[in-house]
Coordinates of C-alpha atoms in Angstrom, one line a residue:
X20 CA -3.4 -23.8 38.4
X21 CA -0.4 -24.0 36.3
X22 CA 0.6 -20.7 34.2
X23 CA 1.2 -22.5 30.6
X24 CA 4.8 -20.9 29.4
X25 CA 5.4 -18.1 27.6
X26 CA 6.3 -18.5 23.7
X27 CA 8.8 -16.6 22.5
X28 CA 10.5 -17.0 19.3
X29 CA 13.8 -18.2 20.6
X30 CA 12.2 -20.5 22.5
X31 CA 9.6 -22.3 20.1
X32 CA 10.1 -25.5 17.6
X33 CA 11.6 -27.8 20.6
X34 CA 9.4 -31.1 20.1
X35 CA 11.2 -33.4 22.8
X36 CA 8.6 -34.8 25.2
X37 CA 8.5 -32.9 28.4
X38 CA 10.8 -34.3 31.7
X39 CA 9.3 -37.7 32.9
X40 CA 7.0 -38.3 29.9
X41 CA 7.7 -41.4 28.1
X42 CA 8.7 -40.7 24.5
X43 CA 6.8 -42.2 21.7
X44 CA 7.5 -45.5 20.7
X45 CA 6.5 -47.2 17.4
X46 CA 5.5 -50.8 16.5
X47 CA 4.8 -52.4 13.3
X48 CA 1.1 -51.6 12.3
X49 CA -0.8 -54.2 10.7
X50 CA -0.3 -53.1 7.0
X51 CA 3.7 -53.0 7.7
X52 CA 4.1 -49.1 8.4
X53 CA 5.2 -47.7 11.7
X54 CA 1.9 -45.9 13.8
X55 CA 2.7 -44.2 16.7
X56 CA 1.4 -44.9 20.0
X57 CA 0.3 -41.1 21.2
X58 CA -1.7 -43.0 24.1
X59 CA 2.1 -43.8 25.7
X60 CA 2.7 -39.9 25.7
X61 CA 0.0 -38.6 28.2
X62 CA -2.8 -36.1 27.7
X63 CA -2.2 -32.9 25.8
X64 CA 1.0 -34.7 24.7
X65 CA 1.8 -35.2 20.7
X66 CA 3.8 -37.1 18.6
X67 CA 6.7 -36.4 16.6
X68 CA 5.9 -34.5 13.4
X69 CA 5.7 -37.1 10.4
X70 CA 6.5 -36.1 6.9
X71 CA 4.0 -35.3 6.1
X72 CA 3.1 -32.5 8.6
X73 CA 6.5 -30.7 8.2
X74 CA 5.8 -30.5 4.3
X75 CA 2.5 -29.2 5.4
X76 CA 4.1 -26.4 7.4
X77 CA 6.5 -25.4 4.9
X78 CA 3.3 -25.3 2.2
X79 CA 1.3 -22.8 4.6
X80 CA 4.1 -20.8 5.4
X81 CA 4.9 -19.9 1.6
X82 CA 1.3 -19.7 0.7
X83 CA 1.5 -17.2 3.6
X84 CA 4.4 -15.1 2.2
X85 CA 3.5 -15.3 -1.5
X86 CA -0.6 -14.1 -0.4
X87 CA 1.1 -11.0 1.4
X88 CA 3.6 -10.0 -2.1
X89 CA 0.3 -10.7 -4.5
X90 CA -2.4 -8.9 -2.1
X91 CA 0.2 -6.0 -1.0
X92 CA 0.2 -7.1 3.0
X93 CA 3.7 -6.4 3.3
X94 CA 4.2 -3.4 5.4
X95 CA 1.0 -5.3 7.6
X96 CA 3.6 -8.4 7.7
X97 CA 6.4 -5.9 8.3
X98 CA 4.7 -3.9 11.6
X99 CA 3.5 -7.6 13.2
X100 CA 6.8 -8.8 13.0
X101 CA 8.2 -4.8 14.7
X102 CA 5.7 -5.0 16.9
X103 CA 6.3 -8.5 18.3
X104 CA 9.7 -8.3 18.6
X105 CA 9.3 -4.7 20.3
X106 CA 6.9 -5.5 22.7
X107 CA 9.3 -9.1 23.7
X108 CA 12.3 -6.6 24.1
X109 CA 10.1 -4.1 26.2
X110 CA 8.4 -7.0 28.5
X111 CA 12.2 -8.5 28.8
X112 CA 13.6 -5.0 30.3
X113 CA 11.0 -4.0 32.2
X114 CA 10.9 -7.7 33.7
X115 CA 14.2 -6.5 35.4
X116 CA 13.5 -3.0 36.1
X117 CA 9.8 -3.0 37.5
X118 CA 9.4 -3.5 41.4
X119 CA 10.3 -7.2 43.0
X120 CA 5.9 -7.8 42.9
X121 CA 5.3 -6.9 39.2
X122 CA 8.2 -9.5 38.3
X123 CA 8.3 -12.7 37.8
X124 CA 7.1 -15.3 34.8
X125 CA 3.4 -15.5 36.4
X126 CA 3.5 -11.7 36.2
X127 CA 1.6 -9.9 33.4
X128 CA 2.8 -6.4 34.2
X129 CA 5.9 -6.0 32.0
X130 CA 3.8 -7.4 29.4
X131 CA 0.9 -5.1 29.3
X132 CA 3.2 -1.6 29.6
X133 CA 5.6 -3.4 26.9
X134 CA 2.4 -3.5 24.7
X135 CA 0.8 -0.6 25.8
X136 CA 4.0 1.6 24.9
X137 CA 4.2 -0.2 21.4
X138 CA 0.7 0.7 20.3
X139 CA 1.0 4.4 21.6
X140 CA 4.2 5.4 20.5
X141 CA 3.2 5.7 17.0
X142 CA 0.8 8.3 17.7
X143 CA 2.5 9.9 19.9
X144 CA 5.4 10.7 16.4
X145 CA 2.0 11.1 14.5
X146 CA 0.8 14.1 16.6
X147 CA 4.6 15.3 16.7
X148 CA 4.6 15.2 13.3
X149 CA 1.2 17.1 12.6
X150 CA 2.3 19.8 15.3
X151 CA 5.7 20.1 14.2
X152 CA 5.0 19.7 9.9
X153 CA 1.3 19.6 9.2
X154 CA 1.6 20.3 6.0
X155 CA 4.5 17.9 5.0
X156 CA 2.4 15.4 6.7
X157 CA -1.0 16.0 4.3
X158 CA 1.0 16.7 1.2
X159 CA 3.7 14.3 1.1
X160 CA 3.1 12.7 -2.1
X161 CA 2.5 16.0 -3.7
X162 CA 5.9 17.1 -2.5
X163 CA 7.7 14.3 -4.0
X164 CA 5.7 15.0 -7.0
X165 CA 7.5 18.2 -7.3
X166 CA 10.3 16.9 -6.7
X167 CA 10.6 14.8 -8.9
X168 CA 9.6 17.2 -12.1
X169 CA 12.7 18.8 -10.8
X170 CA 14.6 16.1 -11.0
X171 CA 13.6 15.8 -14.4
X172 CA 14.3 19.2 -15.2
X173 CA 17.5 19.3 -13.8
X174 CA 18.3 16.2 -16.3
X175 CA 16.9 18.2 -19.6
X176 CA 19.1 21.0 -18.3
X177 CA 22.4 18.8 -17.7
X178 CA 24.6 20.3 -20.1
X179 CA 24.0 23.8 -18.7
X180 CA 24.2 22.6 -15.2
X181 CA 27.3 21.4 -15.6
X182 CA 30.8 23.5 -15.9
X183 CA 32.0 24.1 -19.5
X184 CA 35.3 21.9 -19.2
X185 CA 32.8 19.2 -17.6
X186 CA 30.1 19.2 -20.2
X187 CA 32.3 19.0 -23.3
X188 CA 32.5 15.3 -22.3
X189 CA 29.2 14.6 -22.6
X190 CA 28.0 12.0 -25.8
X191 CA 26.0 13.8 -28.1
X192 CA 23.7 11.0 -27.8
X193 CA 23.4 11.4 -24.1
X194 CA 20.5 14.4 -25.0
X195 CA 18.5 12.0 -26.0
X196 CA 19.1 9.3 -22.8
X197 CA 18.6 12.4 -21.1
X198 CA 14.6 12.4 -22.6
X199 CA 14.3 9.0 -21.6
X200 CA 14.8 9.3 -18.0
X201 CA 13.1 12.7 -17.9
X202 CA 10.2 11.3 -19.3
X203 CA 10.0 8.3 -17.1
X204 CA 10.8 10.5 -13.7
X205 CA 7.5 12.8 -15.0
X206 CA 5.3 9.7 -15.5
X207 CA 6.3 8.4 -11.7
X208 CA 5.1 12.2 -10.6
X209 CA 2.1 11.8 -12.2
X210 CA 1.1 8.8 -10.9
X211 CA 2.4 9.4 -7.6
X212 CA 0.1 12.7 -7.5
X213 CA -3.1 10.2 -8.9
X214 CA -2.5 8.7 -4.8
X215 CA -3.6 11.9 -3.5
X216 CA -3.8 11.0 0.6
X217 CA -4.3 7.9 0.1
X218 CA -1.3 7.1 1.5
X219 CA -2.6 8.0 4.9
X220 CA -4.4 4.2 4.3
X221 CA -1.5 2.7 4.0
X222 CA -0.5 3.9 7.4
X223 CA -3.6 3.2 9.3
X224 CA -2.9 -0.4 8.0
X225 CA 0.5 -0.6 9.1
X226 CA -0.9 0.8 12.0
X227 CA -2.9 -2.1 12.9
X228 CA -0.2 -4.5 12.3
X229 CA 1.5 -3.0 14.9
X230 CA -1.4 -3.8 17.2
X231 CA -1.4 -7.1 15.9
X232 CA 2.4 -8.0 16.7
X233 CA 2.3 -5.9 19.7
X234 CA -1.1 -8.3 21.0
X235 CA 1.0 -11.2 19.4
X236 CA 3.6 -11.0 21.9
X237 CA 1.9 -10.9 25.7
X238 CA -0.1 -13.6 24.4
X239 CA 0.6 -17.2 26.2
X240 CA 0.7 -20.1 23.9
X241 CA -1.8 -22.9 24.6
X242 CA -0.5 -25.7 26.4
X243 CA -2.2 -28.3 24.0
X244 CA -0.5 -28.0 20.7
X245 CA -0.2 -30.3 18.0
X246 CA 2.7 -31.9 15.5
X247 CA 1.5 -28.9 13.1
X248 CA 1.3 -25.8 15.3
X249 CA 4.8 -27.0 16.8
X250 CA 6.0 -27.1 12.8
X251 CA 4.9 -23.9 12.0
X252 CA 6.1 -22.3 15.2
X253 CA 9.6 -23.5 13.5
X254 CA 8.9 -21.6 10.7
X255 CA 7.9 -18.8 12.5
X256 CA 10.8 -18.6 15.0
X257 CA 13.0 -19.0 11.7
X258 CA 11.4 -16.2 9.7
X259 CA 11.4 -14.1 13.3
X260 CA 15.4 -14.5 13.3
X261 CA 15.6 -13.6 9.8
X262 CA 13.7 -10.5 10.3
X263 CA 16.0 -8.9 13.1
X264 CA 19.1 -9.9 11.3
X265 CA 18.1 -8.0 8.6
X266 CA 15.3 -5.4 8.5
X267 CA 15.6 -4.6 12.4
X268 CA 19.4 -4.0 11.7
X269 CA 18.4 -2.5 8.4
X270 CA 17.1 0.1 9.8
X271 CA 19.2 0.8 12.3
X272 CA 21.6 1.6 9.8
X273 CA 18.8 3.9 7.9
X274 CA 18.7 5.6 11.1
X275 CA 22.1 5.6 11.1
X276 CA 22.4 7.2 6.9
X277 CA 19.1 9.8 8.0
X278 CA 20.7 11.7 10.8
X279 CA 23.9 12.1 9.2
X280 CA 22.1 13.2 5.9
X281 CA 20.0 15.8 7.7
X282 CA 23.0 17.2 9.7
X283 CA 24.5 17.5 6.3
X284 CA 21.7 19.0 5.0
X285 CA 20.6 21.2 7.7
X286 CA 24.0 22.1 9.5
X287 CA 27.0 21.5 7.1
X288 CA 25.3 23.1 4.0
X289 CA 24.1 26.1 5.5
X290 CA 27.5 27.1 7.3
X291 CA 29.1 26.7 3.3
X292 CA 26.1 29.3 1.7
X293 CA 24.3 26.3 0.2
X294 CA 20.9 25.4 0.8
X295 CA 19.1 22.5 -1.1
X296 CA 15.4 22.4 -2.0
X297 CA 12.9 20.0 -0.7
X298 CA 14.9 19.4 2.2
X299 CA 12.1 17.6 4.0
X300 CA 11.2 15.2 1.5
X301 CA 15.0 14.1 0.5
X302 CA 15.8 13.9 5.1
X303 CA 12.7 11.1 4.3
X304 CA 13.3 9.4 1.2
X305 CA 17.0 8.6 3.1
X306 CA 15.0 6.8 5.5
X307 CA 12.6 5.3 3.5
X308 CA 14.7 3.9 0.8
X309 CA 17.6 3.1 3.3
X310 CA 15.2 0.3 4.1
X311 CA 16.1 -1.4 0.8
X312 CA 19.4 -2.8 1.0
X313 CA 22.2 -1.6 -1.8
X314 CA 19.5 -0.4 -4.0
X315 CA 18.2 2.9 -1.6
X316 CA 21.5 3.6 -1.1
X317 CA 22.2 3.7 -4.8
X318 CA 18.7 5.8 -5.4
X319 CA 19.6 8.4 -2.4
X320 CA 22.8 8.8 -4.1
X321 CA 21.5 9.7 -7.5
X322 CA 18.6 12.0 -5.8
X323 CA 20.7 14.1 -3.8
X324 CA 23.5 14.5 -6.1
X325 CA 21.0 15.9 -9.0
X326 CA 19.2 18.3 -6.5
X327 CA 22.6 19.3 -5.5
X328 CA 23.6 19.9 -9.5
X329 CA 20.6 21.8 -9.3
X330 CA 22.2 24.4 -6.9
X331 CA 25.6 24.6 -8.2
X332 CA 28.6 22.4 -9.2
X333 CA 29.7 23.1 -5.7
X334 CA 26.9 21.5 -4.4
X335 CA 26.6 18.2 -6.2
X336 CA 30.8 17.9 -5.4
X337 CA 30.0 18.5 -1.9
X338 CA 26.9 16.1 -1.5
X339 CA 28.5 13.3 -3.8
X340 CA 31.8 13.3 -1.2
X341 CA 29.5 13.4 1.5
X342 CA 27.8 10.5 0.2
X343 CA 31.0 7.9 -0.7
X344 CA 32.2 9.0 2.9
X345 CA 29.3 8.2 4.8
X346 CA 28.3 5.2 2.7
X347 CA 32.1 3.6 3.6
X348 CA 31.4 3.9 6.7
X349 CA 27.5 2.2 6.6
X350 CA 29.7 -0.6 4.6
X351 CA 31.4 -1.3 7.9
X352 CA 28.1 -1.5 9.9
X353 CA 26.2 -3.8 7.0
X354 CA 29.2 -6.4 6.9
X355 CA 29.4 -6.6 10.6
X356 CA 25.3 -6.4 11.5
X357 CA 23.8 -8.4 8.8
X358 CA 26.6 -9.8 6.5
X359 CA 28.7 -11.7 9.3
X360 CA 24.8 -13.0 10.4
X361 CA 23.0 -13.9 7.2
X362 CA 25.9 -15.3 5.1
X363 CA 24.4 -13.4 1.9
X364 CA 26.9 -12.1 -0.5
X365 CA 26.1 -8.7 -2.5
X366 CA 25.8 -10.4 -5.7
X367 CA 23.2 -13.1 -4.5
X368 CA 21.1 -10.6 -2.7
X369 CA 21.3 -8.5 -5.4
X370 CA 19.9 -11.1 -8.3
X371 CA 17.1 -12.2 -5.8
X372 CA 16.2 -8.1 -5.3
X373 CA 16.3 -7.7 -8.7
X374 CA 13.9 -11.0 -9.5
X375 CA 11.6 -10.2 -7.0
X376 CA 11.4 -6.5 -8.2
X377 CA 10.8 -7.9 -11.8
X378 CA 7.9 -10.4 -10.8
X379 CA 6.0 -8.7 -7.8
X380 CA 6.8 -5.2 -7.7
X381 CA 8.4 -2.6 -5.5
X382 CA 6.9 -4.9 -2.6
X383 CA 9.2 -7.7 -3.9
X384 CA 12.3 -5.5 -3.9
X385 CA 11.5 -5.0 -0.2
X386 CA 10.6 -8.0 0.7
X387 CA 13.4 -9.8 -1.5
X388 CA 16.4 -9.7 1.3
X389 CA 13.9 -10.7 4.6
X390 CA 12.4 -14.1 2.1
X391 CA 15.7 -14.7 0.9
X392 CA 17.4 -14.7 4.4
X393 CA 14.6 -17.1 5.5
X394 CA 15.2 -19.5 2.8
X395 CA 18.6 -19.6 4.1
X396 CA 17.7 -19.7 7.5
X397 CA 15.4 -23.2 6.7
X398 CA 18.0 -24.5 4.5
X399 CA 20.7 -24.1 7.1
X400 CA 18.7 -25.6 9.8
X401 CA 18.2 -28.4 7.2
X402 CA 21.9 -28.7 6.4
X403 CA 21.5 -28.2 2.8
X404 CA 23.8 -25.1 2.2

């Protein structure tokens, strides 16, 4: 028996009739439409998508999108999407690497390890993590509680923080802007600390949409699929593309920013006499919020600039060079990973982060750039922009 083929994203939205099949032919139906004639195709053989079914697709797949902002599904969305892609990489490589009698396309070996290495990888870095830093692990959001009272503190105290010469400048007015954000920082900590562990949930979910994606992609496609599955498979393989051009190569760069902030802050720093606070939780929040495009970069900036005002004058000069030097250089990597793929100027991206943020959240502000690139993506493939 015929093995049905393997879907991949790449591969998926071709509706041409299969070599030797007859293709579908219309005739005049008895109330002056075109009907096709599926019995001309063959068994398990469909006709084209009508109108009807492609606005059908495009309906699902944005009820889809806007269900995962308003019910908070997006890092579940995120990790299926990781995990497929990973596992298709893995299975790809391993295709070539394995022995002559585990390859091949009938073969399900490369598959399965691919899989099997996406799903336990993330507990393996769990159980490194708990041996390594148990207690930044348990207590993270009470850590960036703390941090960010001193944040807060380090913004009443900004005058005196400053050198003499320096704070002269200041507006008198600023004392009371200074309030304002003080105040605002200290209500974040406090409802950051009402989480408690909870984040740990938010984990285990992610968790299991890694299994999900990871499942996703050794599974065959049926070889009987209709006008709307092949549709939405188009949408699917569009959104897919979208989501390596930018959050895979998104966080490549985050990578990228978080080793060269904790060498800074581990290694650089030290060798001067300086030594920041909370080093743990700011080595994260560069990850984390290097995720975002533009905006992280602008809030890991402000972060680690204050904390190193904290220190000394020295500090915050040395961390806010560090920062313009090593953010030149991630300018380089954006335009020439995602910018030269997506065709999304800063401003644009920028409005749609901002709208997103405004009407669903910090999950829009994340989500903003991969929904935005896939609008492009279908209007593209439409040739409307």
């Amino acid at each position: 028996m015929a093995t049905p083929p393997r879907w991949s994203w790449p591969e998926v939205g071709a509706m041409r009739p299969p070599p030797g099949r007859p293709k579908a032919s219309r005739t005049p139906s008895s109330g002056g439409g075109e009907a096709y004639e599926a019995a001309s195709l063959g068994p398990g053989v469909f006709p084209p998508a009508s109108r009807h079914v492609v606005i059908a697709s495009y309906l699902l797949i944005a009820g889809a999108l806007l269900l995962v902002l308003w019910r908070d599904l997006l890092p579940g969305l995120l990790f299926v999407c990781l995990g497929f892609l990973g596992t298709r990489r893995l299975a790809r490589l391993f295709d070539g690497a394995l022995p002559t009698r585990f390859q091949g396309a009938g073969s399900s070996w490369p598959r399965a390890i691919a899989a099997a290495l996406v799903m336990l990888a993330p507990i393996g870095l769990l159980v490194l993590a708990f041996a390594e830093a148990r207690e930044f692990v348990l207590n993270a959001p009470e850590q960036y509680q703390e941090l960010l009272d001193y944040i807060a503190r380090t913004i009443l105290e900004l005058r005196l923080k400053l050198p003499a010469e320096v704070a002269v400048y200041l507006p008198e007015g600023s004392a009371e802007v200074q309030r304002m954000i003080a105040t605002y920082l200290r209500a974040q900590a406090g409802a950051l600390a009402l989480t408690g562990r909870a984040w740990l949930g938010g984990l285990l979910f992610a968790y299991v949409g890694l299994i999900v994606g990871a499942l996703a992609g050794v599974a065959r496609a049926s070889a009987l699929q209709g006008p709307l599955a092949l549709e939405l498979q188009q949408r699917v393989r569009l959104f897919g593309e979208a989501f390596r051009q930018i959050v895979a190569a998104q966080f490549w760069i985050a990578a990228f920013n978080t080793l060269l902030t904790a060498a800074f802050l581990l290694v650089l720093l030290p060798l001067w006499g300086l030594r920041l606070p909370y080093e743990p939780a700011l080595i994260t929040l560069t990850f984390v919020a290097g995720l975002v495009p533009i905006v992280g970069n602008l809030l890991c900036n402000a972060v680690l600039t204050l904390v190193g005002l904290s220190v000394s004058p020295i500090a915050a000069a040395a961390c806010l060079i560090f920062l313009i030097v090593i953010h030149k250089a991630e300018y380089v990597i954006n335009a020439k990973v995602v910018g030269s793929r997506t065709h999304m100027a800063v401003w644009e991206l920028l409005a749609v982060m901002f709208v997103a943020e405004a009407v669903f959240g910090p999950a829009g502000l994340v989500a903003a750039p991969l929904f935005y690139a896939y609008l492009k993506k279908e209007l593209q493939a439409k040739r409307l922009v």
